[in-house]
mmCIF file of C-alpha atoms in Angstrom:
data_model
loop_
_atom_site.group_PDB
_atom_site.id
_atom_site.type_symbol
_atom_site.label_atom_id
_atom_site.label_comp_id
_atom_site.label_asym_id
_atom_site.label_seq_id
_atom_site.Cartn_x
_atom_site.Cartn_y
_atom_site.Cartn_z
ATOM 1 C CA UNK A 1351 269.034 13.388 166.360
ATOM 2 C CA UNK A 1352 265.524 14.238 165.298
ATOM 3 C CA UNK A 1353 265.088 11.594 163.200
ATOM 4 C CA UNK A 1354 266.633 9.045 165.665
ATOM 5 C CA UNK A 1355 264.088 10.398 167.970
ATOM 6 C CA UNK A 1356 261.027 9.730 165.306
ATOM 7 C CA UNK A 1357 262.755 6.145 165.154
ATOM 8 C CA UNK A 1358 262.483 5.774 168.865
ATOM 9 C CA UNK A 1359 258.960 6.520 169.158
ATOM 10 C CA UNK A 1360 257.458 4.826 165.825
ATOM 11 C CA UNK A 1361 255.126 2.578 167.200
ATOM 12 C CA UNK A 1362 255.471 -1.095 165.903
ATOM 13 C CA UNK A 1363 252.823 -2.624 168.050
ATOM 14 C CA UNK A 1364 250.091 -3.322 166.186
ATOM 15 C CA UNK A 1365 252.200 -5.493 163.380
ATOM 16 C CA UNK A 1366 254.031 -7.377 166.249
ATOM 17 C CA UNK A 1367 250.992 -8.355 168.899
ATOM 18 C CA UNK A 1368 249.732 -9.719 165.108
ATOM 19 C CA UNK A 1369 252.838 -11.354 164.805
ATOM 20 C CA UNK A 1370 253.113 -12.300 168.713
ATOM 21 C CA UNK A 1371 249.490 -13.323 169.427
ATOM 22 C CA UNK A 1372 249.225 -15.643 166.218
ATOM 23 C CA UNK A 1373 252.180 -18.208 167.648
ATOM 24 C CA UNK A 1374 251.190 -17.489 171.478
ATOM 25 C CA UNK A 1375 249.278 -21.023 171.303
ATOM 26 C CA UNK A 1376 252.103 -22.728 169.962
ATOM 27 C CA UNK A 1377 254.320 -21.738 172.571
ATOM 28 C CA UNK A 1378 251.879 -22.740 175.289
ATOM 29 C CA UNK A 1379 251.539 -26.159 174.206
ATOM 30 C CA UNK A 1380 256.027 -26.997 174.375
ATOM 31 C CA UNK A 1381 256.910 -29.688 176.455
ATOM 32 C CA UNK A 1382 259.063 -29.237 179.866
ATOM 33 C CA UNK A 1383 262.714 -30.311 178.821
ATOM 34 C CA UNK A 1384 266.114 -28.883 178.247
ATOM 35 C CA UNK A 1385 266.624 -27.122 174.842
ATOM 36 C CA UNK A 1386 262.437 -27.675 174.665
ATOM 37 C CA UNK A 1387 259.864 -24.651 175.418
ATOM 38 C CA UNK A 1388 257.719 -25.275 178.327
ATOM 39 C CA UNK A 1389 254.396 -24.397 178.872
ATOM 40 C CA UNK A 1390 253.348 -20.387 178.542
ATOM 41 C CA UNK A 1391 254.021 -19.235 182.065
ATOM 42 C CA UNK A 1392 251.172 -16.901 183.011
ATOM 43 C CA UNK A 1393 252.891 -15.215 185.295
ATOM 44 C CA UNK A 1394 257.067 -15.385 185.824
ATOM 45 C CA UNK A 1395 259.411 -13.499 187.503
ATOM 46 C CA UNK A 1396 261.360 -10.876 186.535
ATOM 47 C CA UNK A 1397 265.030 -10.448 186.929
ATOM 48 C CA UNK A 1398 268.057 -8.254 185.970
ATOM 49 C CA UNK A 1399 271.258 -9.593 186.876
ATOM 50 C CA UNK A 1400 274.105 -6.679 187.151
ATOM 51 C CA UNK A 1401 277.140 -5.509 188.177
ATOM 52 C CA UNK A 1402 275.587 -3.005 190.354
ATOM 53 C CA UNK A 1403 273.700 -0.131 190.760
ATOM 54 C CA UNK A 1404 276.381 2.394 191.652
ATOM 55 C CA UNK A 1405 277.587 2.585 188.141
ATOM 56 C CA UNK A 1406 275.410 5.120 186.602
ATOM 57 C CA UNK A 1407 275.349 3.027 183.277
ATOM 58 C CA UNK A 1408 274.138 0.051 184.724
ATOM 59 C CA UNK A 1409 271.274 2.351 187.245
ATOM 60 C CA UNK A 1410 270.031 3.043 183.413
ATOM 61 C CA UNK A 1411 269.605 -0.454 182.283
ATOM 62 C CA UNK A 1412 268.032 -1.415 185.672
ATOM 63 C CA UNK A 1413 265.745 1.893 185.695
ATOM 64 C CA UNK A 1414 264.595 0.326 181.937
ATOM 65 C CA UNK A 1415 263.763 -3.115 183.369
ATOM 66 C CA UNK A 1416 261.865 -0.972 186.325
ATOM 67 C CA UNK A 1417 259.612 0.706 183.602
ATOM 68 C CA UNK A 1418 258.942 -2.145 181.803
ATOM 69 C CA UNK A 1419 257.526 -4.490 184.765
ATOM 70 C CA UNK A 1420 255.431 -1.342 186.021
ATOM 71 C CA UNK A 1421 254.309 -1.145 182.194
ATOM 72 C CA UNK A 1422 253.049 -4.461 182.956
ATOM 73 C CA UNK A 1423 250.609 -3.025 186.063
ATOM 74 C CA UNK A 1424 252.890 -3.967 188.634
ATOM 75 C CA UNK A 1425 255.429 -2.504 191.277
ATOM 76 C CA UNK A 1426 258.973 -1.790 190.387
ATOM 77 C CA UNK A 1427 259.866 -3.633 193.050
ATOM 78 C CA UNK A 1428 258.554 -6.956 191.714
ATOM 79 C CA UNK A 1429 262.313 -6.673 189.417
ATOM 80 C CA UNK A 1430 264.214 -8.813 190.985
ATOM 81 C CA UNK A 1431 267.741 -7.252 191.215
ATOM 82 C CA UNK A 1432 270.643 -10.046 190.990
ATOM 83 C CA UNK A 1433 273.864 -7.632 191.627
ATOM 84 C CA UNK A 1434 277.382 -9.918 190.635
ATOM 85 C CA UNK A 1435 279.563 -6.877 191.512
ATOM 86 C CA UNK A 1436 281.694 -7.521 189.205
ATOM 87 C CA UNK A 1437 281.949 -11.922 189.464
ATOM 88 C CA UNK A 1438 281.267 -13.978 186.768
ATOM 89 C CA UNK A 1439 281.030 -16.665 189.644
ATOM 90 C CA UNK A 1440 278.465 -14.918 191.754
ATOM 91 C CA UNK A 1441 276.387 -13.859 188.728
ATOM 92 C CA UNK A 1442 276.350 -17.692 187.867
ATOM 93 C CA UNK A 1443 275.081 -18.546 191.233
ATOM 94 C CA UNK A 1444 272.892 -16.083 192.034
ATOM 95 C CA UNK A 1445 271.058 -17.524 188.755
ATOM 96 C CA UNK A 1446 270.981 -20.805 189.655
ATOM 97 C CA UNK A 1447 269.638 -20.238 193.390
ATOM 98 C CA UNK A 1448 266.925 -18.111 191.538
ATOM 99 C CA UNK A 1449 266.155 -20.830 188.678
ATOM 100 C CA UNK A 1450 265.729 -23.361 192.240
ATOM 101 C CA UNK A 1451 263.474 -20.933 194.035
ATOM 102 C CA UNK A 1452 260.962 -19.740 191.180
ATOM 103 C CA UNK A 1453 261.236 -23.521 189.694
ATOM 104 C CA UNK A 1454 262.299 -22.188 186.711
ATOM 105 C CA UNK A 1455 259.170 -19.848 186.346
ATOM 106 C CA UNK A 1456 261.477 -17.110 185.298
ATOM 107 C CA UNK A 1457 262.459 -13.904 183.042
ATOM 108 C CA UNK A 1458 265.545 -13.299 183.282
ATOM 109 C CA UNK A 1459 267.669 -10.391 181.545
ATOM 110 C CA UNK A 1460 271.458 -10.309 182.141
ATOM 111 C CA UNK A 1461 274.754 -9.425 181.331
ATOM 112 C CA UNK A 1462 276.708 -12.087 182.534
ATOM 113 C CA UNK A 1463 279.795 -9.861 183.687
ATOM 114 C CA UNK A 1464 282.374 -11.663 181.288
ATOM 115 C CA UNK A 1465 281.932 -13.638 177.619
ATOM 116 C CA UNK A 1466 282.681 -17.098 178.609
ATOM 117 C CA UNK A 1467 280.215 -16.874 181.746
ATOM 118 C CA UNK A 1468 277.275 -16.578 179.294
ATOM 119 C CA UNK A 1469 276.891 -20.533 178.312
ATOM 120 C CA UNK A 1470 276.578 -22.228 181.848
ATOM 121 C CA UNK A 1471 273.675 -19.031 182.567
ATOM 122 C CA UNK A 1472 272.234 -20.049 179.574
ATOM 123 C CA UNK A 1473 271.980 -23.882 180.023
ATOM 124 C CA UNK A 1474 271.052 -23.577 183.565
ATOM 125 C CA UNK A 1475 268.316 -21.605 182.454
ATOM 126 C CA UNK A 1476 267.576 -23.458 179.339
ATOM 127 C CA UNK A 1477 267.849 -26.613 181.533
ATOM 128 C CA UNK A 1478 265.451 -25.298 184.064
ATOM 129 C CA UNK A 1479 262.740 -24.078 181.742
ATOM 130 C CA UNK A 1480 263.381 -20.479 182.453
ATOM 131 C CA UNK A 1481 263.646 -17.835 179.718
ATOM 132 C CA UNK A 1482 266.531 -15.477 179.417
ATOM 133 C CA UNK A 1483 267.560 -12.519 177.086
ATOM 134 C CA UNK A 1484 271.220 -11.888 177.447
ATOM 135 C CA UNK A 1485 273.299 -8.387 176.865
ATOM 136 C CA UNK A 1486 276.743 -7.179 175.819
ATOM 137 C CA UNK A 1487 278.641 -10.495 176.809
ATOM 138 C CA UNK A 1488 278.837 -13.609 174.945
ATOM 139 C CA UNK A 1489 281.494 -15.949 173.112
ATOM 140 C CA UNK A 1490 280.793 -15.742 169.343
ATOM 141 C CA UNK A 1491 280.182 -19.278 169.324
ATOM 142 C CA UNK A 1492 277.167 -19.122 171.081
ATOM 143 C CA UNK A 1493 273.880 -18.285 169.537
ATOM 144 C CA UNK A 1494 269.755 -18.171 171.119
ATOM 145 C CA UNK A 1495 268.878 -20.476 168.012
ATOM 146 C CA UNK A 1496 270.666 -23.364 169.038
ATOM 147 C CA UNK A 1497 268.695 -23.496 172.133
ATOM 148 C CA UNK A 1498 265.204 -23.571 171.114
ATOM 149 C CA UNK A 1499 262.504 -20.705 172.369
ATOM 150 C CA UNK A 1500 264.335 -20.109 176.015
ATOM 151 C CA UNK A 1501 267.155 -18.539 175.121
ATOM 152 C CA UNK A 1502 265.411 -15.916 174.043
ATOM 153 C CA UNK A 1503 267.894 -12.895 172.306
ATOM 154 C CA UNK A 1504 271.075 -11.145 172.662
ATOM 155 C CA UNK A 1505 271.523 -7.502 172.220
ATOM 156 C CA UNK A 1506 275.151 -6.172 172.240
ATOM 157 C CA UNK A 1507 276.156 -2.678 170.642
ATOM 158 C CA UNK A 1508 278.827 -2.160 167.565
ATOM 159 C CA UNK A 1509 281.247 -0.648 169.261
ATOM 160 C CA UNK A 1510 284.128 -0.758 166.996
ATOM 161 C CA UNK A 1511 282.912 1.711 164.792
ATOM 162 C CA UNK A 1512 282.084 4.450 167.184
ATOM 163 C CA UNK A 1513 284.901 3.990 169.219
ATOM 164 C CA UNK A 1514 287.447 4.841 166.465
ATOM 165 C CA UNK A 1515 285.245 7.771 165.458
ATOM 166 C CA UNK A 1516 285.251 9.187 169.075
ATOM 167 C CA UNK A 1517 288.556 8.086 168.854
ATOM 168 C CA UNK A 1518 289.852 10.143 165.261
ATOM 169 C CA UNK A 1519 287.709 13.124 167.249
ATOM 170 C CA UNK A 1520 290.571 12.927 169.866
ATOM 171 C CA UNK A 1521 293.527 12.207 167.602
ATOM 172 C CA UNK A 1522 292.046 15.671 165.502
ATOM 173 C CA UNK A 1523 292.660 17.315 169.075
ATOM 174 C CA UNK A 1524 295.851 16.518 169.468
ATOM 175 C CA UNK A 1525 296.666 17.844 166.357
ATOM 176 C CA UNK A 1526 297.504 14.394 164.725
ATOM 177 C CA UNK A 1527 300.731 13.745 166.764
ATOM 178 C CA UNK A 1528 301.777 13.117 170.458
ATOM 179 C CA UNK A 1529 301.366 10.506 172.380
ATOM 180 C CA UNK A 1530 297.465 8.644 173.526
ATOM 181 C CA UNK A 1531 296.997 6.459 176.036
ATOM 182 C CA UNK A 1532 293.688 3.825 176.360
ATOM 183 C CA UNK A 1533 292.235 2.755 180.092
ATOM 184 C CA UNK A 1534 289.710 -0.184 178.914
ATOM 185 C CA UNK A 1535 287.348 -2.057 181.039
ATOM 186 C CA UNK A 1536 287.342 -5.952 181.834
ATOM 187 C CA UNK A 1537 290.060 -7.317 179.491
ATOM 188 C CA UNK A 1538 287.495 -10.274 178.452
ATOM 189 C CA UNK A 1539 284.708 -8.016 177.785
ATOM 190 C CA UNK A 1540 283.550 -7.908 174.378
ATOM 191 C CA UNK A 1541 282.876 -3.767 174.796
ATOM 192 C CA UNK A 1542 286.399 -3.478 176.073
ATOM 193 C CA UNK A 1543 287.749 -5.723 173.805
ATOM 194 C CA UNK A 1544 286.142 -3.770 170.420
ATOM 195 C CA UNK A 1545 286.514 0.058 171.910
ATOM 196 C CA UNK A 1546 290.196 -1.010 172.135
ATOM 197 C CA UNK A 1547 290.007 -1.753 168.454
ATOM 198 C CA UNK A 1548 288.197 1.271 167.518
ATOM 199 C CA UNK A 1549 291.538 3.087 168.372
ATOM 200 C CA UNK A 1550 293.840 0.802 166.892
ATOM 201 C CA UNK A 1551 291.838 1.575 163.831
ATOM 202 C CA UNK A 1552 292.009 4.913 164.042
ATOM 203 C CA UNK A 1553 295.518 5.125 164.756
ATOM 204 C CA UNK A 1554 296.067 3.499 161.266
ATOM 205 C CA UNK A 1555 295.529 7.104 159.559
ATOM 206 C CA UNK A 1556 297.652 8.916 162.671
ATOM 207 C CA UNK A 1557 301.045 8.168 161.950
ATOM 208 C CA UNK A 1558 302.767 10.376 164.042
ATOM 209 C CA UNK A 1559 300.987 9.314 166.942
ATOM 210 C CA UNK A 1560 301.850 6.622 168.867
ATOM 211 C CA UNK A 1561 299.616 4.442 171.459
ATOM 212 C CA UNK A 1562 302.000 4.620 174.664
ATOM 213 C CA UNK A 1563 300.473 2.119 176.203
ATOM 214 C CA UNK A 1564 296.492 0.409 177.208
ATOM 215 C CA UNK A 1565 295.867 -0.768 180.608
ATOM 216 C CA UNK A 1566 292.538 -2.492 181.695
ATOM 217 C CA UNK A 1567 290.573 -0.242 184.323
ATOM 218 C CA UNK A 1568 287.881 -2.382 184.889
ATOM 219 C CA UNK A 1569 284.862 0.312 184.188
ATOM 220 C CA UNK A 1570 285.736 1.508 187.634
ATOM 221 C CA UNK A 1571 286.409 5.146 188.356
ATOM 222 C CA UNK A 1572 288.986 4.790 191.442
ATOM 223 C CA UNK A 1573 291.539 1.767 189.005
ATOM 224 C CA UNK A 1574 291.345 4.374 186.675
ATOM 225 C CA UNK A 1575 292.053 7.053 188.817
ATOM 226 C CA UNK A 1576 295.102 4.891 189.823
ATOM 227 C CA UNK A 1577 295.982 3.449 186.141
ATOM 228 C CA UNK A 1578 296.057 7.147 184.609
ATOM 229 C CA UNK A 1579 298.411 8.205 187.472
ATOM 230 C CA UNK A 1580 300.821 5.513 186.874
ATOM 231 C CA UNK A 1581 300.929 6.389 183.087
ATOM 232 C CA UNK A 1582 301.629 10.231 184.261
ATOM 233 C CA UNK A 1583 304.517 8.860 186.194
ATOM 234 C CA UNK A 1584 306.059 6.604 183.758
ATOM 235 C CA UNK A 1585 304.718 9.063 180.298
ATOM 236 C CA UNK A 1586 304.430 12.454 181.694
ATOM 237 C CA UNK A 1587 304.487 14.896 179.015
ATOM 238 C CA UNK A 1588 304.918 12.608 176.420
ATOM 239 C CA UNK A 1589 300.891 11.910 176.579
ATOM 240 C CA UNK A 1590 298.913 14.382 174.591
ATOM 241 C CA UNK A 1591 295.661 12.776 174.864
ATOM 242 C CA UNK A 1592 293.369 9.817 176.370
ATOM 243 C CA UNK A 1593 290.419 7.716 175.162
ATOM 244 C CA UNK A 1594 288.687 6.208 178.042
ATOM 245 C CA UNK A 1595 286.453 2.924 177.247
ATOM 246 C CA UNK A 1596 283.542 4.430 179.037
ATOM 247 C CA UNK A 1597 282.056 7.456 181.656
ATOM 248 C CA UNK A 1598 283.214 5.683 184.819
ATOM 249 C CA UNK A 1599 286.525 5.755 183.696
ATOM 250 C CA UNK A 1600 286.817 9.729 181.847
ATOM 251 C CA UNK A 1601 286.027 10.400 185.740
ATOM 252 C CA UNK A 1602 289.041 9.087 187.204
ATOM 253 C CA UNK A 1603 291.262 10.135 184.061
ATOM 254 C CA UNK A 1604 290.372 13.543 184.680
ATOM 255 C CA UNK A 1605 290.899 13.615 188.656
ATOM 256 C CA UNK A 1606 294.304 11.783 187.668
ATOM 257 C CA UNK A 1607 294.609 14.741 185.783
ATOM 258 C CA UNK A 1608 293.271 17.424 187.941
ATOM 259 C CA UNK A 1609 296.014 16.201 190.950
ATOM 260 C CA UNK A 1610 298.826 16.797 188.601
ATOM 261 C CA UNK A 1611 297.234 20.359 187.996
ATOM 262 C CA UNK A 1612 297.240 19.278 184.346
ATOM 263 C CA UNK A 1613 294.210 21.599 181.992
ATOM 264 C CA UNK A 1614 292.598 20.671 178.612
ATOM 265 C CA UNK A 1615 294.383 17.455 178.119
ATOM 266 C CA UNK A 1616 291.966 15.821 175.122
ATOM 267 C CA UNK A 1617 289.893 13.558 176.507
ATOM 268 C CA UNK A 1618 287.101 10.915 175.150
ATOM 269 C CA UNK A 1619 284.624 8.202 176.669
ATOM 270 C CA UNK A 1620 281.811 6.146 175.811
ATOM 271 C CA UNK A 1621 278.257 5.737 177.389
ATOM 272 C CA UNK A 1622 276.742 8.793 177.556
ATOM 273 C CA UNK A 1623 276.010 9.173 181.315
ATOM 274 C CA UNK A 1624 274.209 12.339 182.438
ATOM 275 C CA UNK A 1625 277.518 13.616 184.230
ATOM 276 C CA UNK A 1626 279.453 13.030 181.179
ATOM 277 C CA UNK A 1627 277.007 14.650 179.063
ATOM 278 C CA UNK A 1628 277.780 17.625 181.691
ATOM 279 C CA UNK A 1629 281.468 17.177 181.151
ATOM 280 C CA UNK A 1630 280.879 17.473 177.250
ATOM 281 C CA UNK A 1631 278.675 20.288 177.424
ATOM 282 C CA UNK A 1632 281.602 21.973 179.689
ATOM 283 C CA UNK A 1633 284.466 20.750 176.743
ATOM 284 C CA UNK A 1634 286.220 18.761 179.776
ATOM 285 C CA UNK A 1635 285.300 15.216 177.617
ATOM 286 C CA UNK A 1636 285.460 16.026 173.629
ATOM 287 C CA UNK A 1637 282.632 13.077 173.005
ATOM 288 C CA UNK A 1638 280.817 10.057 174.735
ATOM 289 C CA UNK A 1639 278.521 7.739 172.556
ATOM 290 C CA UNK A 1640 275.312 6.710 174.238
ATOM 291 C CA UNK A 1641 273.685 3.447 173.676
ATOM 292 C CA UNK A 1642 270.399 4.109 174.917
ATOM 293 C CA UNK A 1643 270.552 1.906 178.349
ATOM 294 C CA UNK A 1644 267.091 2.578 179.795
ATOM 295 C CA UNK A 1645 265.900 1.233 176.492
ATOM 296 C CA UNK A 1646 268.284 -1.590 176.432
ATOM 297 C CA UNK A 1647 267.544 -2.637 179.876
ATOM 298 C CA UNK A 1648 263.653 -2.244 179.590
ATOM 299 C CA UNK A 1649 263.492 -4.151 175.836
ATOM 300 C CA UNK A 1650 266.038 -7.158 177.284
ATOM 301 C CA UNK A 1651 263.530 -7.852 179.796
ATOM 302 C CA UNK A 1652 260.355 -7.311 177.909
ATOM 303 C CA UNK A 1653 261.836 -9.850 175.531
ATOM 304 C CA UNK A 1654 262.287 -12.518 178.011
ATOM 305 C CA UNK A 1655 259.325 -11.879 179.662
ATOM 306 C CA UNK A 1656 256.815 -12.170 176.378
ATOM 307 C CA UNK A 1657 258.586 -15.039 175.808
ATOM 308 C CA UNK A 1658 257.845 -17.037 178.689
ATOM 309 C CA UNK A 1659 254.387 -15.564 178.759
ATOM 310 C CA UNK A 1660 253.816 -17.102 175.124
ATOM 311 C CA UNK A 1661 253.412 -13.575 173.474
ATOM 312 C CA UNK A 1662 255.264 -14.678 170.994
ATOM 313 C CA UNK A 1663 257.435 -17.445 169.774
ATOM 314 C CA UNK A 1664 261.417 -16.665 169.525
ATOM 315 C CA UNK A 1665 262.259 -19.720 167.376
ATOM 316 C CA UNK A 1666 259.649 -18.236 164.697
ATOM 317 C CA UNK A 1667 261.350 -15.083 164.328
ATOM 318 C CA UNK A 1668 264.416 -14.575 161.798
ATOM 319 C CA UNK A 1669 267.911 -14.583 163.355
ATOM 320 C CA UNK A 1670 267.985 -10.748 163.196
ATOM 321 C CA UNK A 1671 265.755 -10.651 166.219
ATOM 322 C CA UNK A 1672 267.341 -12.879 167.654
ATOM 323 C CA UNK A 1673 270.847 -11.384 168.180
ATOM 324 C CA UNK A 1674 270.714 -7.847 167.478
ATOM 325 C CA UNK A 1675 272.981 -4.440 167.647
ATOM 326 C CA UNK A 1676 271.447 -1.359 170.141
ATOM 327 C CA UNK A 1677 271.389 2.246 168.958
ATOM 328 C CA UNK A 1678 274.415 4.665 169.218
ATOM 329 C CA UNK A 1679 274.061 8.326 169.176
ATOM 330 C CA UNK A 1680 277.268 10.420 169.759
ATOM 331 C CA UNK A 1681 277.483 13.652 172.004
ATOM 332 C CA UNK A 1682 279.858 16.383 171.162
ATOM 333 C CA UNK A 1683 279.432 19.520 172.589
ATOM 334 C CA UNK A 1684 277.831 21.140 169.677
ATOM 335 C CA UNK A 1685 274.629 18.880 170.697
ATOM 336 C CA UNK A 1686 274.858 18.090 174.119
ATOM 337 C CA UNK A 1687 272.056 20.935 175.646
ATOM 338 C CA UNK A 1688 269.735 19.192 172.859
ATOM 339 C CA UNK A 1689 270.809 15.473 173.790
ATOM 340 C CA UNK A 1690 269.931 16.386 177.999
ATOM 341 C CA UNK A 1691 267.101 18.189 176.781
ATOM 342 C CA UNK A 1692 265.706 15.210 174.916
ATOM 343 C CA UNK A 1693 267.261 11.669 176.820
ATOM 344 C CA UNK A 1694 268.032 13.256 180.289
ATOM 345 C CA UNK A 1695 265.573 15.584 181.619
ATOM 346 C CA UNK A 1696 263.015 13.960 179.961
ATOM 347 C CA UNK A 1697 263.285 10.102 179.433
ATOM 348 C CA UNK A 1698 261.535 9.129 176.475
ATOM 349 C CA UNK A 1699 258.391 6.647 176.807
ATOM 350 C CA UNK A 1700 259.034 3.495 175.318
ATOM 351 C CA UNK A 1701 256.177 0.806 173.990
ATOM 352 C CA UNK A 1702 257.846 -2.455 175.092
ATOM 353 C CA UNK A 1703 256.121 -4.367 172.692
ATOM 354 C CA UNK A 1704 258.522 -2.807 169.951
ATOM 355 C CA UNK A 1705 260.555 -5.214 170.863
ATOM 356 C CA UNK A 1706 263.597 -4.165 167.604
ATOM 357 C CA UNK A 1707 262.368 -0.671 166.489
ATOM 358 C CA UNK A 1708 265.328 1.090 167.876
ATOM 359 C CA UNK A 1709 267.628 -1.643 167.232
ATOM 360 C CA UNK A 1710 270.605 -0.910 164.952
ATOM 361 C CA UNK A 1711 270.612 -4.222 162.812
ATOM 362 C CA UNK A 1712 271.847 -7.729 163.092
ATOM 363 C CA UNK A 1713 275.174 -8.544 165.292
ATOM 364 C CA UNK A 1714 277.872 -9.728 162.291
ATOM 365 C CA UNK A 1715 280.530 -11.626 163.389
ATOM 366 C CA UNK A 1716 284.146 -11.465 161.691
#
């Protein structure tokens, strides 16, 4: 952890404003024109679009963009906060009534709810002039290089691989037999969509255990309060153990599991929210994985933002930094204290002009 720490807080900024400042005159001379940089905009607005603020994951990447705009001298509240509560629809509009009102003299960071959702933000934005850094969702097919310098970056998070650790973690607990079940989030998400995959790798080396059955929960605590109950009803003793896509969902699994007065049932999730940390430290969740979403929220809109201000010039940089993987650290409850100690109580400072020092390599498609 110490060392991911040190990684964290290496500071990068004196070999990227050399890199960012040198190509800041080429941005500012682009042309107005879909798929064609505009003009450096000396000032644009900020914006995180979300699913909402509720979801302590998502209160993390906002907090992030928060820190970064008052990094820049200015009030938190100048974030604009687009909240899509869950619709790819609404996330699309809110975007486009935003593009209209700030005539495109925009930063915008977003995840845009659901994979297929993330083209039409794009060109909209692309279309309008705007700049936008997109996170987590995103059809493999579509790529911030084909669009010139204002689709600026994706960042999304290899979750394959941790998921089927956290998930061998669980299948150890169980004792290597028994029955799992899996409560994922939006079926067309591509975090549901690869956590679901960690376990099916997993379960490869688990013979004698056998997936009973994976329901979508939709990241939401009260469906997955109501999906785990179902699978007690129809299961019952045959489950032995359940991995959880993220937080939001552990907490429902384990109040499903609390009303049927059932104790110690192995149990793992993904995210690394404070109260799940809590749950860890406690032994009621056997692991989460954090992916660092103050950071992730603060560097998605920094990116976008230095962009349109002509900091630097995205269609210079290497495809690496263009679409890039966040940085996973698991918590078991041999490390938890240290991980609250370190992430939670005390929120690391971040130079948002390291714009890929934490970031955990280039996104590879299969």
């Amino acid at each position: 952890m110490k060392k991911f720490i040190d990684q964290e807080t290496v500071n990068r900024r004196d070999l990227l404003l050399a890199s960012a400042y040198g190509l800041g005159g080429v941005a500012a001379v682009g042309l107005m024109g879909p798929g064609m940089a505009r003009a450096a905009i000396a000032d644009p607005a900020v914006a995180w679009s979300y699913r909402n603020r509720t979801n302590p994951y998502w209160n993390e990447i906002v907090s992030g963009g928060e820190a970064f705009v008052e990094s820049l001298g200015k009030s938190k509240d100048f974030l604009t906060h687009l909240i899509n509560e869950g619709s790819s629809e609404k996330s699309l509009a809110d975007v486009k009534a935003l593009l209209s009102k700030t005539n495109g003299d925009l930063a915008l960071a977003i995840d845009t709810n659901d994979a297929p959702n993330a083209r039409p933000v794009v060109e909209a934005c692309v279309a309008a002039g705007a700049y936008v850094s997109t996170l987590w969702n995103k059809t493999d097919d579509l790529h911030p290089w084909d669009f010139g310098d204002n689709y600026v970056s994706h960042m999304s998070w290899s979750d394959e691989g941790p998921a089927e650790q956290t998930a061998r973690i669980l299948l150890d607990a169980m004792g290597g037999k028994g029955g799992v079940v899996h409560l994922g989030g939006i079926a067309s998400n591509n975090p549901a969509i690869e956590r679901l995959n960690g376990l099916k790798n997993a379960l490869k080396d688990y013979s004698n255990v056998e997936l009973l059955d994976a329901q979508p929960a939709d990241w939401d605590t009260q469906k997955a309060n109501q999906v785990m109950s179902s699978f007690l009803t129809r299961y019952g003793d045959e489950i032995t153990g359940v991995h959880c896509a993220n937080d939001t969902i552990a907490y429902g699994v384990l109040e499903a599991l609390r009303a049927e007065g059932i104790e110690g049932m192995p149990v793992v999730s993904y995210d690394g929210n404070p109260q799940a940390v809590e749950l860890v430290a406690r032994g009621d969740i056997l692991a989460t994985v954090f992916t660092n979403p103050h950071w992730g929220g603060g560097i998605t809109a920094a990116l976008a933002y230095h962009a349109a201000t002509g900091h630097f010039k995205p269609s210079d940089e290497p495809n690496e930094h263009r679409e890039f993987n966040g940085p996973s650290i698991f918590v078991t409850p041999d490390d938890a204290a240290a991980f609250k100690t370190n992430y939670i109580d005390n929120v690391p400072t971040y130079d948002w002009t390291d714009f890929w020092g934490p970031s955990n390599g280039p996104i590879v498609y299969k």
